[in-house]
Amino acid sequence: KIYDKIEQRVIIPTLKGMKEEGNPFKGVLFIGVMVVDGEPIILEYNVRFGDPECEELMPLLKSPASELFYKAST
């Protein structure tokens, strides 16, 4: 249920707003979420690969990170 709330209240409006402002989503968008009494609270939006995100994601890559970053930027 919490994932549905996050998708409907945060992810969909965020992507829609970015598109409407002329900045459609490309690449990686990290949304820091805290759940309080069953309600999502957004702590941050992050578009970089920092710790701890990198520690979890980088080993899963099957292509060089530089190639993915280039493709995301074009």
C-alpha positions as YAML, in Angstrom:
chain: A
units: angstrom
residues:
- id: 1
  name: LYS
  ca: [0.00, 0.00, 0.00]
- id: 2
  name: ILE
  ca: [2.83, 2.41, 0.81]
- id: 3
  name: TYR
  ca: [4.40, 1.85, -2.62]
- id: 4
  name: ASP
  ca: [1.11, 2.82, -4.27]
- id: 5
  name: LYS
  ca: [0.98, 6.01, -2.19]
- id: 6
  name: ILE
  ca: [4.54, 6.91, -3.16]
- id: 7
  name: GLU
  ca: [3.88, 6.23, -6.83]
- id: 8
  name: GLN
  ca: [0.62, 8.23, -6.94]
- id: 9
  name: ARG
  ca: [1.62, 11.11, -4.67]
- id: 10
  name: VAL
  ca: [5.31, 11.50, -5.51]
- id: 11
  name: ILE
  ca: [6.69, 9.67, -8.53]
- id: 12
  name: ILE
  ca: [3.93, 10.34, -11.07]
- id: 13
  name: PRO
  ca: [3.52, 14.04, -10.13]
- id: 14
  name: THR
  ca: [7.32, 14.52, -10.11]
- id: 15
  name: LEU
  ca: [7.80, 13.05, -13.59]
- id: 16
  name: LYS
  ca: [4.77, 14.94, -14.92]
- id: 17
  name: GLY
  ca: [6.05, 18.23, -13.48]
- id: 18
  name: MET
  ca: [9.53, 17.70, -14.92]
- id: 19
  name: LYS
  ca: [8.04, 17.06, -18.36]
- id: 20
  name: GLU
  ca: [5.72, 20.09, -18.16]
- id: 21
  name: GLU
  ca: [8.67, 22.31, -17.24]
- id: 22
  name: GLY
  ca: [10.59, 21.11, -20.29]
- id: 23
  name: ASN
  ca: [12.91, 18.82, -18.35]
- id: 24
  name: PRO
  ca: [11.66, 15.31, -19.04]
- id: 25
  name: PHE
  ca: [13.21, 12.59, -16.91]
- id: 26
  name: LYS
  ca: [16.40, 10.96, -18.19]
- id: 27
  name: GLY
  ca: [18.80, 8.97, -16.09]
- id: 28
  name: VAL
  ca: [18.70, 8.17, -12.41]
- id: 29
  name: LEU
  ca: [16.48, 9.91, -9.89]
- id: 30
  name: PHE
  ca: [16.78, 8.87, -6.26]
- id: 31
  name: ILE
  ca: [13.88, 9.85, -4.02]
- id: 32
  name: GLY
  ca: [14.65, 9.64, -0.33]
- id: 33
  name: VAL
  ca: [11.50, 8.61, 1.52]
- id: 34
  name: MET
  ca: [10.67, 8.27, 5.19]
- id: 35
  name: VAL
  ca: [7.40, 6.66, 6.25]
- id: 36
  name: VAL
  ca: [5.64, 8.16, 9.28]
- id: 37
  name: ASP
  ca: [2.39, 6.61, 10.49]
- id: 38
  name: GLY
  ca: [1.94, 4.90, 7.11]
- id: 39
  name: GLU
  ca: [2.40, 8.13, 5.14]
- id: 40
  name: PRO
  ca: [5.39, 8.85, 2.88]
- id: 41
  name: ILE
  ca: [7.45, 11.93, 3.66]
- id: 42
  name: ILE
  ca: [9.93, 13.01, 0.96]
- id: 43
  name: LEU
  ca: [13.31, 13.87, 2.41]
- id: 44
  name: GLU
  ca: [15.23, 14.56, -0.77]
- id: 45
  name: TYR
  ca: [15.60, 14.18, -4.49]
- id: 46
  name: ASN
  ca: [19.06, 13.17, -5.59]
- id: 47
  name: VAL
  ca: [20.46, 12.77, -9.11]
- id: 48
  name: ARG
  ca: [24.00, 11.69, -8.36]
- id: 49
  name: PHE
  ca: [25.58, 8.37, -7.60]
- id: 50
  name: GLY
  ca: [26.77, 8.81, -4.05]
- id: 51
  name: ASP
  ca: [27.07, 6.49, -1.11]
- id: 52
  name: PRO
  ca: [25.08, 4.42, -0.27]
- id: 53
  name: GLU
  ca: [23.38, 4.32, -3.69]
- id: 54
  name: CYS
  ca: [26.61, 3.44, -5.51]
- id: 55
  name: GLU
  ca: [27.46, 0.66, -3.12]
- id: 56
  name: GLU
  ca: [24.25, -1.13, -4.08]
- id: 57
  name: LEU
  ca: [23.92, -0.30, -7.77]
- id: 58
  name: MET
  ca: [27.40, -0.25, -9.29]
- id: 59
  name: PRO
  ca: [28.15, -3.97, -8.84]
- id: 60
  name: LEU
  ca: [24.95, -4.77, -10.77]
- id: 61
  name: LEU
  ca: [26.03, -2.92, -13.93]
- id: 62
  name: LYS
  ca: [26.67, -5.03, -16.98]
- id: 63
  name: SER
  ca: [28.09, -2.07, -18.99]
- id: 64
  name: PRO
  ca: [30.73, 0.53, -18.13]
- id: 65
  name: ALA
  ca: [29.24, 3.33, -16.04]
- id: 66
  name: SER
  ca: [30.70, 5.94, -18.40]
- id: 67
  name: GLU
  ca: [28.69, 4.48, -21.29]
- id: 68
  name: LEU
  ca: [25.46, 4.66, -19.27]
- id: 69
  name: PHE
  ca: [26.17, 8.24, -18.15]
- id: 70
  name: TYR
  ca: [26.82, 9.30, -21.74]
- id: 71
  name: LYS
  ca: [23.58, 7.71, -22.97]
- id: 72
  name: ALA
  ca: [21.61, 9.33, -20.14]
- id: 73
  name: SER
  ca: [22.99, 12.76, -21.06]
- id: 74
  name: THR
  ca: [21.99, 12.63, -24.73]
...
